Every structure is written in C-alpha cells, then in structure tokens.
PDB file of C-alpha atoms in Angstrom:
ATOM      1  CA  UNK A   1      -0.053  -0.221   0.384  1.00  0.00           C
ATOM      2  CA  UNK A   2       1.460   3.332  -0.737  1.00  0.00           C
ATOM      3  CA  UNK A   3       1.673   6.045   2.134  1.00  0.00           C
ATOM      4  CA  UNK A   4       0.859   9.684   2.019  1.00  0.00           C
ATOM      5  CA  UNK A   5       2.317  12.351   4.448  1.00  0.00           C
ATOM      6  CA  UNK A   6       0.009  15.196   5.089  1.00  0.00           C
ATOM      7  CA  UNK A   7       1.596  18.580   6.478  1.00  0.00           C
ATOM      8  CA  UNK A   8      -0.624  21.176   5.664  1.00  0.00           C
ATOM      9  CA  UNK A   9      -0.666  24.931   6.686  1.00  0.00           C
ATOM     10  CA  UNK A  10       3.149  26.618   6.443  1.00  0.00           C
ATOM     11  CA  UNK A  11       4.594  25.031   8.763  1.00  0.00           C
ATOM     12  CA  UNK A  12       8.144  23.856   7.847  1.00  0.00           C
ATOM     13  CA  UNK A  13       8.811  27.624   7.415  1.00  0.00           C
ATOM     14  CA  UNK A  14       9.177  27.813  11.203  1.00  0.00           C
ATOM     15  CA  UNK A  15      12.036  24.994  10.597  1.00  0.00           C
ATOM     16  CA  UNK A  16      15.780  26.089  10.094  1.00  0.00           C
ATOM     17  CA  UNK A  17      16.600  24.997   6.640  1.00  0.00           C
ATOM     18  CA  UNK A  18      18.569  21.728   8.488  1.00  0.00           C
ATOM     19  CA  UNK A  19      15.700  20.965  10.124  1.00  0.00           C
ATOM     20  CA  UNK A  20      13.322  20.934   7.186  1.00  0.00           C
ATOM     21  CA  UNK A  21      15.503  19.240   5.284  1.00  0.00           C
ATOM     22  CA  UNK A  22      15.758  16.855   8.549  1.00  0.00           C
ATOM     23  CA  UNK A  23      12.104  16.130   8.995  1.00  0.00           C
ATOM     24  CA  UNK A  24      12.019  16.017   5.078  1.00  0.00           C
ATOM     25  CA  UNK A  25      14.153  12.973   5.062  1.00  0.00           C
ATOM     26  CA  UNK A  26      12.666  11.711   7.998  1.00  0.00           C
ATOM     27  CA  UNK A  27       9.194  12.082   5.877  1.00  0.00           C
ATOM     28  CA  UNK A  28      10.742  10.385   3.047  1.00  0.00           C
ATOM     29  CA  UNK A  29      11.808   7.564   5.000  1.00  0.00           C
ATOM     30  CA  UNK A  30       8.208   6.927   6.496  1.00  0.00           C
ATOM     31  CA  UNK A  31       6.364   7.313   3.348  1.00  0.00           C
ATOM     32  CA  UNK A  32       9.070   4.630   1.672  1.00  0.00           C
ATOM     33  CA  UNK A  33      10.081   4.116  -2.074  1.00  0.00           C
ATOM     34  CA  UNK A  34       6.257   4.461  -3.168  1.00  0.00           C
ATOM     35  CA  UNK A  35       5.357   6.835  -0.525  1.00  0.00           C
ATOM     36  CA  UNK A  36       4.592  10.746  -1.062  1.00  0.00           C
ATOM     37  CA  UNK A  37       3.304  13.802   0.699  1.00  0.00           C
ATOM     38  CA  UNK A  38       1.159  16.409   0.582  1.00  0.00           C
ATOM     39  CA  UNK A  39       2.477  19.429   1.872  1.00  0.00           C
ATOM     40  CA  UNK A  40       2.052  23.340   2.427  1.00  0.00           C
ATOM     41  CA  UNK A  41       4.708  26.317   1.921  1.00  0.00           C
ATOM     42  CA  UNK A  42       4.164  29.870   2.228  1.00  0.00           C
ATOM     43  CA  UNK A  43       5.434  31.818  -0.540  1.00  0.00           C
ATOM     44  CA  UNK A  44       7.380  34.994  -0.649  1.00  0.00           C
ATOM     45  CA  UNK A  45       5.105  37.895  -1.562  1.00  0.00           C
ATOM     46  CA  UNK A  46       5.267  41.662  -2.108  1.00  0.00           C
ATOM     47  CA  UNK A  47       6.980  43.251   0.899  1.00  0.00           C
ATOM     48  CA  UNK A  48       3.593  45.466   1.677  1.00  0.00           C
ATOM     49  CA  UNK A  49       1.626  42.091   1.538  1.00  0.00           C
ATOM     50  CA  UNK A  50       3.916  41.065   4.330  1.00  0.00           C
ATOM     51  CA  UNK A  51       4.078  43.725   6.379  1.00  0.00           C
ATOM     52  CA  UNK A  52       0.599  43.967   6.352  1.00  0.00           C
ATOM     53  CA  UNK A  53       0.365  40.436   7.648  1.00  0.00           C
ATOM     54  CA  UNK A  54       3.146  40.763  10.648  1.00  0.00           C
ATOM     55  CA  UNK A  55       2.747  44.422  11.561  1.00  0.00           C
ATOM     56  CA  UNK A  56      -1.099  44.642  11.444  1.00  0.00           C
ATOM     57  CA  UNK A  57      -2.684  47.824  11.992  1.00  0.00           C
ATOM     58  CA  UNK A  58      -4.931  45.782  14.790  1.00  0.00           C
ATOM     59  CA  UNK A  59      -1.500  44.825  16.547  1.00  0.00           C
ATOM     60  CA  UNK A  60      -2.300  41.043  16.884  1.00  0.00           C
ATOM     61  CA  UNK A  61       0.830  39.891  15.902  1.00  0.00           C
ATOM     62  CA  UNK A  62       2.177  42.083  18.135  1.00  0.00           C
ATOM     63  CA  UNK A  63      -0.103  40.799  20.756  1.00  0.00           C
ATOM     64  CA  UNK A  64       0.487  37.374  19.766  1.00  0.00           C
ATOM     65  CA  UNK A  65       4.452  37.866  19.902  1.00  0.00           C
ATOM     66  CA  UNK A  66       4.486  40.037  23.889  1.00  0.00           C
ATOM     67  CA  UNK A  67       2.470  36.518  24.835  1.00  0.00           C
ATOM     68  CA  UNK A  68       5.352  34.775  24.775  1.00  0.00           C
ATOM     69  CA  UNK A  69       6.777  37.185  27.435  1.00  0.00           C
ATOM     70  CA  UNK A  70       3.307  36.337  29.798  1.00  0.00           C
ATOM     71  CA  UNK A  71       3.728  33.274  29.049  1.00  0.00           C
ATOM     72  CA  UNK A  72       7.609  32.400  30.272  1.00  0.00           C
ATOM     73  CA  UNK A  73       6.087  34.563  33.353  1.00  0.00           C
ATOM     74  CA  UNK A  74       3.959  32.078  34.399  1.00  0.00           C
ATOM     75  CA  UNK A  75       6.140  29.012  33.440  1.00  0.00           C
ATOM     76  CA  UNK A  76       9.329  30.148  34.662  1.00  0.00           C
ATOM     77  CA  UNK A  77       8.832  32.162  37.679  1.00  0.00           C
ATOM     78  CA  UNK A  78       9.259  35.831  35.583  1.00  0.00           C
ATOM     79  CA  UNK A  79       8.967  39.391  36.039  1.00  0.00           C
ATOM     80  CA  UNK A  80       8.532  40.498  31.747  1.00  0.00           C
ATOM     81  CA  UNK A  81       7.031  43.726  31.767  1.00  0.00           C
ATOM     82  CA  UNK A  82       4.950  43.297  28.430  1.00  0.00           C
ATOM     83  CA  UNK A  83       5.445  47.100  27.811  1.00  0.00           C
ATOM     84  CA  UNK A  84       8.726  47.016  27.942  1.00  0.00           C
ATOM     85  CA  UNK A  85       9.242  45.141  24.865  1.00  0.00           C
ATOM     86  CA  UNK A  86       8.110  46.338  21.691  1.00  0.00           C
ATOM     87  CA  UNK A  87       7.193  44.159  18.704  1.00  0.00           C
ATOM     88  CA  UNK A  88       9.058  44.317  15.396  1.00  0.00           C
ATOM     89  CA  UNK A  89       9.110  41.930  11.958  1.00  0.00           C
ATOM     90  CA  UNK A  90      10.273  42.564   8.659  1.00  0.00           C
ATOM     91  CA  UNK A  91      11.203  40.311   5.373  1.00  0.00           C
ATOM     92  CA  UNK A  92      14.765  39.499   5.354  1.00  0.00           C
ATOM     93  CA  UNK A  93      15.373  39.061   1.748  1.00  0.00           C
ATOM     94  CA  UNK A  94      18.812  37.754   1.611  1.00  0.00           C
ATOM     95  CA  UNK A  95      17.504  34.716   4.021  1.00  0.00           C
ATOM     96  CA  UNK A  96      13.999  35.118   2.303  1.00  0.00           C
ATOM     97  CA  UNK A  97      12.435  34.505   6.099  1.00  0.00           C
ATOM     98  CA  UNK A  98      10.327  36.599   8.241  1.00  0.00           C
ATOM     99  CA  UNK A  99      12.023  37.401  11.289  1.00  0.00           C
ATOM    100  CA  UNK A 100      10.245  38.665  14.302  1.00  0.00           C
ATOM    101  CA  UNK A 101      11.385  39.827  17.154  1.00  0.00           C
ATOM    102  CA  UNK A 102      10.468  41.971  20.622  1.00  0.00           C
ATOM    103  CA  UNK A 103      12.423  45.196  21.498  1.00  0.00           C
ATOM    104  CA  UNK A 104      13.962  46.205  24.672  1.00  0.00           C
ATOM    105  CA  UNK A 105      12.643  49.849  25.221  1.00  0.00           C
ATOM    106  CA  UNK A 106      15.087  50.521  28.391  1.00  0.00           C
ATOM    107  CA  UNK A 107      18.316  48.929  29.569  1.00  0.00           C
ATOM    108  CA  UNK A 108      16.306  46.040  31.952  1.00  0.00           C
ATOM    109  CA  UNK A 109      16.719  43.503  34.464  1.00  0.00           C
ATOM    110  CA  UNK A 110      14.472  40.469  34.584  1.00  0.00           C
ATOM    111  CA  UNK A 111      14.171  37.373  36.479  1.00  0.00           C
ATOM    112  CA  UNK A 112      13.520  33.735  34.850  1.00  0.00           C
ATOM    113  CA  UNK A 113      13.856  30.768  36.403  1.00  0.00           C
ATOM    114  CA  UNK A 114      15.292  32.687  39.442  1.00  0.00           C
ATOM    115  CA  UNK A 115      18.108  33.930  36.862  1.00  0.00           C
ATOM    116  CA  UNK A 116      18.870  37.644  36.160  1.00  0.00           C
ATOM    117  CA  UNK A 117      18.734  38.237  32.136  1.00  0.00           C
ATOM    118  CA  UNK A 118      20.079  41.666  31.360  1.00  0.00           C
ATOM    119  CA  UNK A 119      18.557  43.831  28.136  1.00  0.00           C
ATOM    120  CA  UNK A 120      20.142  46.439  26.977  1.00  0.00           C
ATOM    121  CA  UNK A 121      17.733  49.445  25.627  1.00  0.00           C
ATOM    122  CA  UNK A 122      17.311  48.118  21.592  1.00  0.00           C
ATOM    123  CA  UNK A 123      18.487  44.853  22.445  1.00  0.00           C
ATOM    124  CA  UNK A 124      16.527  42.528  20.580  1.00  0.00           C
ATOM    125  CA  UNK A 125      15.079  38.560  21.909  1.00  0.00           C
ATOM    126  CA  UNK A 126      14.489  36.930  18.258  1.00  0.00           C
ATOM    127  CA  UNK A 127      10.894  34.883  18.269  1.00  0.00           C
ATOM    128  CA  UNK A 128       9.962  33.395  15.435  1.00  0.00           C
ATOM    129  CA  UNK A 129      11.561  32.634  11.834  1.00  0.00           C
ATOM    130  CA  UNK A 130       9.262  31.725   9.225  1.00  0.00           C
ATOM    131  CA  UNK A 131      10.815  31.366   5.434  1.00  0.00           C
ATOM    132  CA  UNK A 132       8.881  31.857   2.439  1.00  0.00           C
ATOM    133  CA  UNK A 133       9.659  29.768  -0.682  1.00  0.00           C
ATOM    134  CA  UNK A 134       9.945  29.881  -4.262  1.00  0.00           C
ATOM    135  CA  UNK A 135       7.901  27.424  -6.139  1.00  0.00           C
ATOM    136  CA  UNK A 136      10.880  26.524  -8.258  1.00  0.00           C
ATOM    137  CA  UNK A 137      13.394  26.419  -5.252  1.00  0.00           C
ATOM    138  CA  UNK A 138      10.713  24.749  -3.273  1.00  0.00           C
ATOM    139  CA  UNK A 139      11.092  22.371  -6.164  1.00  0.00           C
ATOM    140  CA  UNK A 140      14.697  21.578  -5.622  1.00  0.00           C
ATOM    141  CA  UNK A 141      14.678  21.970  -1.841  1.00  0.00           C
ATOM    142  CA  UNK A 142      12.595  18.593  -1.475  1.00  0.00           C
ATOM    143  CA  UNK A 143      14.979  16.831  -4.143  1.00  0.00           C
ATOM    144  CA  UNK A 144      17.449  16.906  -1.266  1.00  0.00           C
ATOM    145  CA  UNK A 145      15.565  14.524   0.607  1.00  0.00           C
ATOM    146  CA  UNK A 146      14.509  12.419  -1.586  1.00  0.00           C
ATOM    147  CA  UNK A 147      11.019  13.908  -3.147  1.00  0.00           C
ATOM    148  CA  UNK A 148      10.383  15.034  -6.934  1.00  0.00           C
ATOM    149  CA  UNK A 149       7.728  17.889  -6.997  1.00  0.00           C
ATOM    150  CA  UNK A 150       5.297  16.010  -9.186  1.00  0.00           C
ATOM    151  CA  UNK A 151       2.266  19.195  -8.572  1.00  0.00           C
ATOM    152  CA  UNK A 152       1.877  22.470  -7.291  1.00  0.00           C
ATOM    153  CA  UNK A 153      -0.945  24.075  -6.562  1.00  0.00           C
ATOM    154  CA  UNK A 154      -1.580  27.989  -5.734  1.00  0.00           C
ATOM    155  CA  UNK A 155      -3.922  30.366  -4.656  1.00  0.00           C
ATOM    156  CA  UNK A 156      -5.096  33.304  -6.866  1.00  0.00           C
ATOM    157  CA  UNK A 157      -2.908  35.429  -5.766  1.00  0.00           C
ATOM    158  CA  UNK A 158       0.389  32.933  -5.358  1.00  0.00           C
ATOM    159  CA  UNK A 159       1.087  33.659  -1.667  1.00  0.00           C
ATOM    160  CA  UNK A 160       0.149  29.813   0.010  1.00  0.00           C
ATOM    161  CA  UNK A 161       1.427  26.339  -2.285  1.00  0.00           C
ATOM    162  CA  UNK A 162       0.108  22.921  -2.205  1.00  0.00           C
ATOM    163  CA  UNK A 163       2.867  20.553  -3.922  1.00  0.00           C
ATOM    164  CA  UNK A 164       2.209  17.105  -4.102  1.00  0.00           C
ATOM    165  CA  UNK A 165       5.455  15.026  -3.379  1.00  0.00           C
ATOM    166  CA  UNK A 166       6.690  11.664  -4.627  1.00  0.00           C
ATOM    167  CA  UNK A 167       9.215   9.876  -2.834  1.00  0.00           C
ATOM    168  CA  UNK A 168      12.530   9.601  -5.464  1.00  0.00           C
ATOM    169  CA  UNK A 169      13.769   5.912  -5.754  1.00  0.00           C
ATOM    170  CA  UNK A 170      17.545   6.883  -7.414  1.00  0.00           C
ATOM    171  CA  UNK A 171      19.250   7.959  -4.705  1.00  0.00           C
ATOM    172  CA  UNK A 172      21.647  10.512  -6.734  1.00  0.00           C
ATOM    173  CA  UNK A 173      18.738  12.641  -6.875  1.00  0.00           C
ATOM    174  CA  UNK A 174      19.141  13.305  -3.101  1.00  0.00           C
ATOM    175  CA  UNK A 175      22.417  15.194  -3.663  1.00  0.00           C
ATOM    176  CA  UNK A 176      22.880  19.145  -3.703  1.00  0.00           C
ATOM    177  CA  UNK A 177      23.538  21.769  -1.455  1.00  0.00           C
ATOM    178  CA  UNK A 178      21.752  25.186  -2.379  1.00  0.00           C
ATOM    179  CA  UNK A 179      18.645  26.572  -3.128  1.00  0.00           C
ATOM    180  CA  UNK A 180      17.765  28.928  -5.453  1.00  0.00           C
ATOM    181  CA  UNK A 181      15.423  32.213  -4.515  1.00  0.00           C
ATOM    182  CA  UNK A 182      14.877  34.360  -7.292  1.00  0.00           C
ATOM    183  CA  UNK A 183      17.644  35.552  -8.508  1.00  0.00           C
ATOM    184  CA  UNK A 184      20.625  35.064  -5.974  1.00  0.00           C
ATOM    185  CA  UNK A 185      22.086  31.563  -4.111  1.00  0.00           C
ATOM    186  CA  UNK A 186      20.486  30.878  -0.717  1.00  0.00           C
ATOM    187  CA  UNK A 187      23.109  28.001   0.764  1.00  0.00           C
ATOM    188  CA  UNK A 188      20.866  25.318   2.690  1.00  0.00           C
TER     189      UNK A 188
END
C-alpha cells in the first residue's frame, strides 16, 4: 500500500533549513519508495503584503508576539513587563524569511527561572523565523530529501502553495546543497 504524509499549513517555514531538510528526510523514510507527501508552504509575497500581515494595524501579531513573555512569566516565575518590549517584524530578503523580534525599550533586568537576565535598550529577543519559498526553489530543496515535486497548486494571488511530492527512487537525486531564491542563491 502506498503511504502518503499530509503536512498542511505552512509550518515547515518555521524550521531552520537544516531542520526542514532533516524533517523531510524523515518523512521520506517513513513513506518509503512508493510514498508521497502533500505539503503546504508559504510563498514569497510583495513586501507590502508581508508587512501588512506581520505588522497589522490592529496589533494582533504584536499581541501574539508579546504573549511569549506572558507565557514565560507564567512558566518560569518571570517578571517580564510586556510594556517594556516592542514587537518588530521584517522580511529578511537575503534569508527569504520573516523575522519577529521583541525589542527592549529600556535597559532592564528581569528574572526568569530564578536567573537574572539583563537587556540593553534596543536589544532584541528573536521570537520567530518564518521562511518563505519560491515554487522552483522549493522543488529543488525537496529533491535533497528524496522527493520530486509532481504538482504545485497555488491560490490566485500566489501567496500559498500545496505541493504533491513523490518519493524518488534514484539515490543520486537526493544530493545537492543549495536552493535558488529568485535571482540569488541561499545555501541550505
């Protein structure tokens, strides 16, 4: 029987490239030589679209990001003052990813898990990376894990894609170390 893995949404973009490759290799091993995978990924979008999503006027993403500190306070008996940090998100084009940070507004010392942590004014806590893909570069990337992209569906705006990946039998097809992003190379 053919095994098919299903990984919807765009969670793969939250993995570092080496972690994403390791995950995909594990899936490839699980589904076997006749297996396949249906996976969703977030595509590169115009900068204005990305900024509107990650720096929304309603502040929903900022509250989501700041909630990390609230959660740390609860888990680690911390004393982060959420008003002393500011949400900052931007698209790092060189790495093809959104970076979310919490920026300290002041020099401050907080406690967490019984330890004192010092933050300088404007020091950043990196809270999330969200990699964005181009369809062609993603197809090249999955070959390194032993998959062939057989079909790609996108929404009408090309913001999101679903890929049907078929296991490759040819071991040589899984070699390679770089993925193209538009007109540049990003080492993965």
